[in-house]
CSV table of C-alpha atoms in Angstrom, one decimal:
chain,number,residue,atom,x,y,z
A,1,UNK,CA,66.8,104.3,94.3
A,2,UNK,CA,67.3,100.4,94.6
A,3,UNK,CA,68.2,98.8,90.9
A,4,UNK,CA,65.2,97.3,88.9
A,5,UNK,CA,64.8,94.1,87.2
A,6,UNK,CA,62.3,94.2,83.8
A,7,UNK,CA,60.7,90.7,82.9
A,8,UNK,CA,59.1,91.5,79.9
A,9,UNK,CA,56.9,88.9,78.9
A,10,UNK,CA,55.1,89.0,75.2
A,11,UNK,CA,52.5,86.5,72.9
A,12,UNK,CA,54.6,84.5,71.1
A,13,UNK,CA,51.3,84.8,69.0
A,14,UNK,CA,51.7,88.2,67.7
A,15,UNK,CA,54.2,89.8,65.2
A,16,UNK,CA,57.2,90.3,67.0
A,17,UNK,CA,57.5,93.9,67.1
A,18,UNK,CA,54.1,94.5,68.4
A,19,UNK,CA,54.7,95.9,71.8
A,20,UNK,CA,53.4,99.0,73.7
A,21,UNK,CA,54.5,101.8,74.0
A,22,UNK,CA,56.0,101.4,77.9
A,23,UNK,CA,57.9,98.1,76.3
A,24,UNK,CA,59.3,99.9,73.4
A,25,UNK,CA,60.5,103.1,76.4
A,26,UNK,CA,62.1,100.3,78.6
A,27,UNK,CA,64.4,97.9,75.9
A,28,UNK,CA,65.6,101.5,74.3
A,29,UNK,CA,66.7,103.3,77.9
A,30,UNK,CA,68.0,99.7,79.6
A,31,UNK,CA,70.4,97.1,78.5
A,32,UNK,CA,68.3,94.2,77.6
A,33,UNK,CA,69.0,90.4,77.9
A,34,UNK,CA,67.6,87.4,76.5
A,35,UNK,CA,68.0,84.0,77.2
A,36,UNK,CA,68.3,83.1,73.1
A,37,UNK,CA,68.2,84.7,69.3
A,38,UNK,CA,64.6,85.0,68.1
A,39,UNK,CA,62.0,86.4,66.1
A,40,UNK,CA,61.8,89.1,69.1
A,41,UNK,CA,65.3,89.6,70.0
A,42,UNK,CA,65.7,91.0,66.3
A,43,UNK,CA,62.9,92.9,66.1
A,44,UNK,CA,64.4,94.6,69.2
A,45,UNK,CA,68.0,95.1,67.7
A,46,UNK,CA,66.0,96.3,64.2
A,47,UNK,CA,64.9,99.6,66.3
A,48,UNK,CA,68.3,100.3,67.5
A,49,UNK,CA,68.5,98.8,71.2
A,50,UNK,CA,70.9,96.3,72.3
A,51,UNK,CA,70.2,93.0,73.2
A,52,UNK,CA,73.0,90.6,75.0
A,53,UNK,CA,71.9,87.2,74.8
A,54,UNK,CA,72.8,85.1,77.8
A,55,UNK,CA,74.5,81.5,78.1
A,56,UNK,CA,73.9,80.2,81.4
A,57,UNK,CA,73.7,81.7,84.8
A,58,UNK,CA,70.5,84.2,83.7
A,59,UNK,CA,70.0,85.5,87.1
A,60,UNK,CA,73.1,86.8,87.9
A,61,UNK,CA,73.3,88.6,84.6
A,62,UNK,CA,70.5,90.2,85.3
A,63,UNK,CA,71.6,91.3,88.9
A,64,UNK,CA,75.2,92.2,87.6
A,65,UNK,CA,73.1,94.5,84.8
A,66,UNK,CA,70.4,96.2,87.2
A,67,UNK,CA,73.3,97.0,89.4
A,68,UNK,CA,75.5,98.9,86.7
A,69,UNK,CA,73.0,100.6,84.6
A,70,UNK,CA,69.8,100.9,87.4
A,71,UNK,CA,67.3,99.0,85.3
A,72,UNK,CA,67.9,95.8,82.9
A,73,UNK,CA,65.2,94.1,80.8
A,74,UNK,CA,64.7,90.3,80.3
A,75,UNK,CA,63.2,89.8,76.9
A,76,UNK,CA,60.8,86.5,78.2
A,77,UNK,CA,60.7,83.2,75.9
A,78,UNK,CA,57.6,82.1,74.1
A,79,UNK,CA,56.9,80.3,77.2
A,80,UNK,CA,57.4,83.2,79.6
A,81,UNK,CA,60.7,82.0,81.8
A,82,UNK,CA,58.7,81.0,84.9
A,83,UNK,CA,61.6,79.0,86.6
A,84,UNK,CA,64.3,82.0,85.7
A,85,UNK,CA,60.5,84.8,87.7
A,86,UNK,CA,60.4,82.1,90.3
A,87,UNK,CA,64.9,81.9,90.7
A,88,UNK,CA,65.2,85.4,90.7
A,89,UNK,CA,61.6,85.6,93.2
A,90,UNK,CA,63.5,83.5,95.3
A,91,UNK,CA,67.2,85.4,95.1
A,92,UNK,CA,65.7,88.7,96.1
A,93,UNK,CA,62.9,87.5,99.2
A,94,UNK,CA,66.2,85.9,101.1
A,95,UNK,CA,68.4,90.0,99.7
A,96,UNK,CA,65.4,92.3,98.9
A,97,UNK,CA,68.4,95.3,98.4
A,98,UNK,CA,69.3,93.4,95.1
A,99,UNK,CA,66.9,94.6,93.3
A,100,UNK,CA,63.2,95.1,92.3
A,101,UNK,CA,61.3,92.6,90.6
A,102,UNK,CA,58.8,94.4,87.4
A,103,UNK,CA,56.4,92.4,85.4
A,104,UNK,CA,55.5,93.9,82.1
A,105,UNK,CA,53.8,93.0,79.6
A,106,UNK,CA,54.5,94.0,76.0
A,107,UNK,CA,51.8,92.4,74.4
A,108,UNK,CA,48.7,90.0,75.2
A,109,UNK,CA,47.1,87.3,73.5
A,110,UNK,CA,44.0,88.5,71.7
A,111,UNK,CA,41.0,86.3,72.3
A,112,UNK,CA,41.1,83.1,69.6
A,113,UNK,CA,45.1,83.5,69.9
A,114,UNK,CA,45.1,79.8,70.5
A,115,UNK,CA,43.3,79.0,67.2
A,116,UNK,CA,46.7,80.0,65.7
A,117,UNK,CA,48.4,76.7,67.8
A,118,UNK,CA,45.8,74.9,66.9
A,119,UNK,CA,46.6,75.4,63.5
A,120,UNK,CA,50.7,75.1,63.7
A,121,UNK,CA,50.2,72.4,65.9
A,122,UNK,CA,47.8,70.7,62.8
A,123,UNK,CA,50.0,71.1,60.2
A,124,UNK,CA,53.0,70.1,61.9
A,125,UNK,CA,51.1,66.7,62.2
A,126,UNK,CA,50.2,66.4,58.4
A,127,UNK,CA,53.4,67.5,57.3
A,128,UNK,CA,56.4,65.3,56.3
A,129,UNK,CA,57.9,64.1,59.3
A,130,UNK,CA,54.3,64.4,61.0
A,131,UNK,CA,51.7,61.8,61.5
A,132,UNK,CA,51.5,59.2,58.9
A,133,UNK,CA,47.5,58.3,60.2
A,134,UNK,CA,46.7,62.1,59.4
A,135,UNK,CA,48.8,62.5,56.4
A,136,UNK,CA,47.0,59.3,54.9
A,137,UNK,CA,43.6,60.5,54.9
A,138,UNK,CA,41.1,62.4,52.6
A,139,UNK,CA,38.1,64.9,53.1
A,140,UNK,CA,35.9,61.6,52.4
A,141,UNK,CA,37.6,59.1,54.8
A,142,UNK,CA,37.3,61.2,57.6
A,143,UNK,CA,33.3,62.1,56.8
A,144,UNK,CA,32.2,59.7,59.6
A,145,UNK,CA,34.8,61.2,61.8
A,146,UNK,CA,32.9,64.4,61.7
A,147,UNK,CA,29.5,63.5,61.9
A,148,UNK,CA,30.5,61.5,65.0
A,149,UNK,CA,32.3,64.5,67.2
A,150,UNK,CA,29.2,66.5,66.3
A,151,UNK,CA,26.9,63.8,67.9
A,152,UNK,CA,29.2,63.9,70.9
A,153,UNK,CA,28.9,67.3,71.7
A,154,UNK,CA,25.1,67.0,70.9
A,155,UNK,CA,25.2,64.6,73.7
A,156,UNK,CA,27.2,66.7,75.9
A,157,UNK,CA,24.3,69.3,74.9
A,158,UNK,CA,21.6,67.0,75.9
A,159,UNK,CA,23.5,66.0,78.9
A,160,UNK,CA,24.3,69.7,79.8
A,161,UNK,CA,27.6,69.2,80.5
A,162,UNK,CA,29.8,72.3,79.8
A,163,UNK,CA,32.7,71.1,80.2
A,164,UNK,CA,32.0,67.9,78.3
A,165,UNK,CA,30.7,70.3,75.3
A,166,UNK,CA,33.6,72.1,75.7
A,167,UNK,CA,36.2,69.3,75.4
A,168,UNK,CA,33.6,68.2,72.4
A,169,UNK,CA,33.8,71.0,70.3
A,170,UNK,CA,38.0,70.7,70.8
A,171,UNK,CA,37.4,67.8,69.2
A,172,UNK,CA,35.0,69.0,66.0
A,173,UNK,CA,37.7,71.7,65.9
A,174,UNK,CA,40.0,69.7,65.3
A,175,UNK,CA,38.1,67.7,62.0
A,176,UNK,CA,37.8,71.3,60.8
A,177,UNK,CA,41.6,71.9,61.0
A,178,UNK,CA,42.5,68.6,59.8
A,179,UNK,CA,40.0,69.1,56.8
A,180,UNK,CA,41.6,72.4,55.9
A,181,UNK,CA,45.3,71.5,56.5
A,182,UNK,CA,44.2,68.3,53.4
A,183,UNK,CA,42.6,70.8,51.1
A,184,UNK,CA,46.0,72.5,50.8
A,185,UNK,CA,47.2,69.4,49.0
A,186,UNK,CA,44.5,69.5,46.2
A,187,UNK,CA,44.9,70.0,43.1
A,188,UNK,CA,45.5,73.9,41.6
A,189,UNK,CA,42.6,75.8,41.7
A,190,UNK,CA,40.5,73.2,44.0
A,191,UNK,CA,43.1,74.0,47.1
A,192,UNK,CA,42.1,76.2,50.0
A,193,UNK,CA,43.1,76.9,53.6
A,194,UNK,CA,42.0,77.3,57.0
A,195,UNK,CA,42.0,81.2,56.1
A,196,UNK,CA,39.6,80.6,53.2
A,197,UNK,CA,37.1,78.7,55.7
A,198,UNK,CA,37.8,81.5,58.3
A,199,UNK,CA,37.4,84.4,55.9
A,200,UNK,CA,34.3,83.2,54.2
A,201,UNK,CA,32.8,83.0,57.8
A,202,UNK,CA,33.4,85.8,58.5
A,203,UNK,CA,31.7,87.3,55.5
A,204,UNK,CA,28.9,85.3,55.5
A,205,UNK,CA,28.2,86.9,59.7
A,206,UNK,CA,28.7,90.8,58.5
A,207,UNK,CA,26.6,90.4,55.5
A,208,UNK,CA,23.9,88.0,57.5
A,209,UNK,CA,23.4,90.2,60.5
A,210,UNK,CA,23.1,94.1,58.3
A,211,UNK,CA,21.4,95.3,61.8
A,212,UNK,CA,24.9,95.0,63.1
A,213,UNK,CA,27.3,96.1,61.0
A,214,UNK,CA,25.4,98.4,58.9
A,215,UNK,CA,22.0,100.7,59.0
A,216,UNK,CA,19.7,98.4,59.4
A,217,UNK,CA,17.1,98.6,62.1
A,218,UNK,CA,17.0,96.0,64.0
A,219,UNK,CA,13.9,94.8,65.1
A,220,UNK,CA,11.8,91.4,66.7
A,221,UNK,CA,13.7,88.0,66.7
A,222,UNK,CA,11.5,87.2,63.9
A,223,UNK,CA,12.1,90.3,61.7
A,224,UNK,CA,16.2,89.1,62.3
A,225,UNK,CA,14.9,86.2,60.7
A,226,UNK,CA,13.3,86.9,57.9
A,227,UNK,CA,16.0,89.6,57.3
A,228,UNK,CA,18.7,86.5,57.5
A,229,UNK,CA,16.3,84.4,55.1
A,230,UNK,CA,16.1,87.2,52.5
A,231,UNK,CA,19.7,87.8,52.2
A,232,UNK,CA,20.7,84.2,52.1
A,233,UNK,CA,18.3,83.4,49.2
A,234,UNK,CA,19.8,86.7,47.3
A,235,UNK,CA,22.9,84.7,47.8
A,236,UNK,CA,22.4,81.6,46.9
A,237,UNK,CA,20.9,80.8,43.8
A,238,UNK,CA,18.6,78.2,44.3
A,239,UNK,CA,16.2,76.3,41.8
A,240,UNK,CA,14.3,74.7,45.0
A,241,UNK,CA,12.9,75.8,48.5
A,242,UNK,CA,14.1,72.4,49.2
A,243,UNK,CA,18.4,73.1,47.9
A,244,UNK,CA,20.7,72.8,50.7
A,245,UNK,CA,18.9,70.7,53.0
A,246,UNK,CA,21.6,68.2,54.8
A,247,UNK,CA,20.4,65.0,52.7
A,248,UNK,CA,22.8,62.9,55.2
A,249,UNK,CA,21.0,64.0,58.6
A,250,UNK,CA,19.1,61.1,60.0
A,251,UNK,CA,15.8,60.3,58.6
A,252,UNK,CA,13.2,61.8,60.8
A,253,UNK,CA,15.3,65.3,61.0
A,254,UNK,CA,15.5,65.5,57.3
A,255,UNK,CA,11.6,64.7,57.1
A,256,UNK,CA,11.0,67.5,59.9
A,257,UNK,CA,13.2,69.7,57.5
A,258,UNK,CA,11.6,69.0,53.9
A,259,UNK,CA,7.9,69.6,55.9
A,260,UNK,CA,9.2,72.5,57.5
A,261,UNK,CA,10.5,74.2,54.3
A,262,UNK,CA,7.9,73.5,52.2
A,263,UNK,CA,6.0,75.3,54.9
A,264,UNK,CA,7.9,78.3,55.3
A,265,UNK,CA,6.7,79.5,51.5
A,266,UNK,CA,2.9,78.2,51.5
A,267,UNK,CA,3.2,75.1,50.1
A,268,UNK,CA,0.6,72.7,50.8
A,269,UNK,CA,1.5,69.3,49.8
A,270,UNK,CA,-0.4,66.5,51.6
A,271,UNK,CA,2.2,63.3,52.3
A,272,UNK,CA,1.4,60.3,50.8
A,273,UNK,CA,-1.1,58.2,52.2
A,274,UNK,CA,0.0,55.0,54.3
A,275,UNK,CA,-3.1,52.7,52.5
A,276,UNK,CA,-2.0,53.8,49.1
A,277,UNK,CA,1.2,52.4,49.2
A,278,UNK,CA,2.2,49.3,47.8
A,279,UNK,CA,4.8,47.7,49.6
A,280,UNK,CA,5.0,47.1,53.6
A,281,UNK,CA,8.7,49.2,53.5
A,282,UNK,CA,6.3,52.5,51.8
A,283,UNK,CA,3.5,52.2,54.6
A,284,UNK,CA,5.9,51.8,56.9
A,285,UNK,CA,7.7,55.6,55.4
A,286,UNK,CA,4.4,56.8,54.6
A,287,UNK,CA,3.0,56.6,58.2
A,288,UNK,CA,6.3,58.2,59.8
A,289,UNK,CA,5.7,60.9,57.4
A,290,UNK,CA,2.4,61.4,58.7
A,291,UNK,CA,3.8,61.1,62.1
A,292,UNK,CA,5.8,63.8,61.3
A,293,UNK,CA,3.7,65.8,59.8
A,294,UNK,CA,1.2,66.2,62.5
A,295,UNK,CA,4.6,67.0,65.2
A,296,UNK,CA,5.1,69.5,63.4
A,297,UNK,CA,1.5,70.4,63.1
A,298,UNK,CA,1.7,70.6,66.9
A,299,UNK,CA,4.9,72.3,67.4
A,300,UNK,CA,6.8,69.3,68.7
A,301,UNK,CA,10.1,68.4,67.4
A,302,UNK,CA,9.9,64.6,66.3
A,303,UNK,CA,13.5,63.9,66.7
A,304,UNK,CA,13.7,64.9,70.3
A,305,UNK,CA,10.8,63.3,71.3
A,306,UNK,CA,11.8,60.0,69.7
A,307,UNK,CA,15.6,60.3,71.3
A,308,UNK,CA,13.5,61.0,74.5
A,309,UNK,CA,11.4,57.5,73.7
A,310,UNK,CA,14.5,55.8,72.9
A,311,UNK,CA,16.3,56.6,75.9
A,312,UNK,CA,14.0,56.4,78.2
A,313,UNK,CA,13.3,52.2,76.7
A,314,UNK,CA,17.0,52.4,77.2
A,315,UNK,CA,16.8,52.6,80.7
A,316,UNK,CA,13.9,50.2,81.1
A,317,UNK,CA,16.2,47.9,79.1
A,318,UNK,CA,19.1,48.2,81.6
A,319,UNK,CA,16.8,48.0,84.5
A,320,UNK,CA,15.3,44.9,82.9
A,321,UNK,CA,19.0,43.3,83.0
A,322,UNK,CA,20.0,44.3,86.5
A,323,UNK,CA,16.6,42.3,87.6
């Protein structure tokens, strides 16, 4: 039976002794190697295997092993030791009767895994040592930051460009990371983590959606609705139908909101009047209101259909130039 070579590749991701069952059965029967000490190499020595770390010439260790013992295991970097796969590839396609060539893997990345380097990768930059622009700024600095990204990837939205969006929601990502990595400097008892902001997510989706992770029956789009509706005002105590309306959205979406809220429990409250008002600035207000209002009235979404407007003078303004 020709000798075997083991590559062993693992998330650098997970805990380090978090490996299947076949990995755990192939670094305790074979003498395993490694190209350095880490975080895996002693959780491998912890459950009684050996593990010879190797300074220099990798792939004939690993022959010279596989030849005397049958088998030998490569404990993989955090980076998975292409060139040392593609040297050894090489070495055995020009003397296949070396050895064999096994990739294993003892663990995988679980989907989000790269939210974790995300976050290492965050604090790193507003740590001593890290980068002085990030390390000098505050939740409030960094406010127009945020609003900006999300109008990007609305754009992308608009645009329907995937992978636009995609690249634009890196980028909100990154406000959220950078937020949380500053709110571990507060103060005691005002500081929180990216964990806290994770965690209360979470929460917030399992106790939102009851027709998924509990009894609940779930039933039309609309009765998901008013289930989500119900539970969030049991949640939040609330003096107003209007409380917790984004006051900093652009003027015509927070008009569509206040009208559409006032709606949603029955209240009839006409808008002001555009003759009634006393200044030209409150006319002005008072007839968008009204403009609004009757959108709304008619099932069309005011800010889309003045971005729409807008543009599309845009275009008339460029074409205007060129001419």
């Amino acid at each position: 039976m020709p000798a075997r070579i083991v590559l062993l590749v693992t998330s650098p991701r997970l805990p380090a002794g978090l490996l299947t069952a076949a990995a755990w059965d192939a670094v305790r029967r074979h003498p395993v190697l490694a190209g350095a000490e880490s975080e895996l190499t002693t959780a491998v020595r912890a459950a009684g295997a050996e593990v010879t770390v190797v300074d220099g010439r990798a792939t004939q260790a690993l022959l010279d092993a596989a030849a005397a013992h049958g088998v030998a295991v490569w404990l993989a970097g955090p980076a998975g030791d292409e060139s040392l796969a593609r040297e050894l590839g090489l070495r055995l396609a020009r003397e296949p009767g070396l050895a064999e060539l096994e990739l294993m893997y003892g663990s995988w990345d679980p989907p989000g895994a790269r939210l974790l380097d995300a976050v290492a990768v965050m604090d790193r930059l507003a740590s001593p040592g890290g980068d002085p622009w990030k390390r000098a700024q505050t939740h409030r600095s960094l406010a127009g930051f945020l609003l900006e990204e999300c109008y990007e990837a609305y754009d992308a939205i608009s645009a329907g460009d995937t992978d636009a969006l995609r690249e634009e929601l890196g980028d909100v990502l990154l406000q959220v990371v950078l937020h949380a990595r500053l709110a571990e400097e507060l103060p005691e008892g005002e500081r929180w983590t990216v964990d806290d902001v994770a965690g209360g997510l979470v929460d917030k989706m399992v106790r939102r959606n009851p027709h998924v992770f509990a009894d609940a029956e779930a039933g039309t789009l609309e009765e998901i609705e008013a289930s989500w509706e119900r539970i969030k005002r049991a949640e939040k105590a609330r003096d107003s139908v209007l409380d917790g309306i984004a006051l900093s959205q652009p003027a015509l979406a927070l008009a569509a909101k206040i009208l559409e809220r006032a709606g949603r429990v029955g209240l009839a409250v006409p808008p002001p009047l555009a003759d009634s008002q006393a200044d030209p600035e409150a006319r002005l207000g008072a007839s968008l209101l009204a403009t609004v209002a009757a959108a709304r009235e008619a099932g069309l979404d005011p800010e889309a259909a003045l971005r729409r407007a807008a543009l599309a003078y845009a275009d008339a303004v460029r074409a205007a130039e060129k001419a």
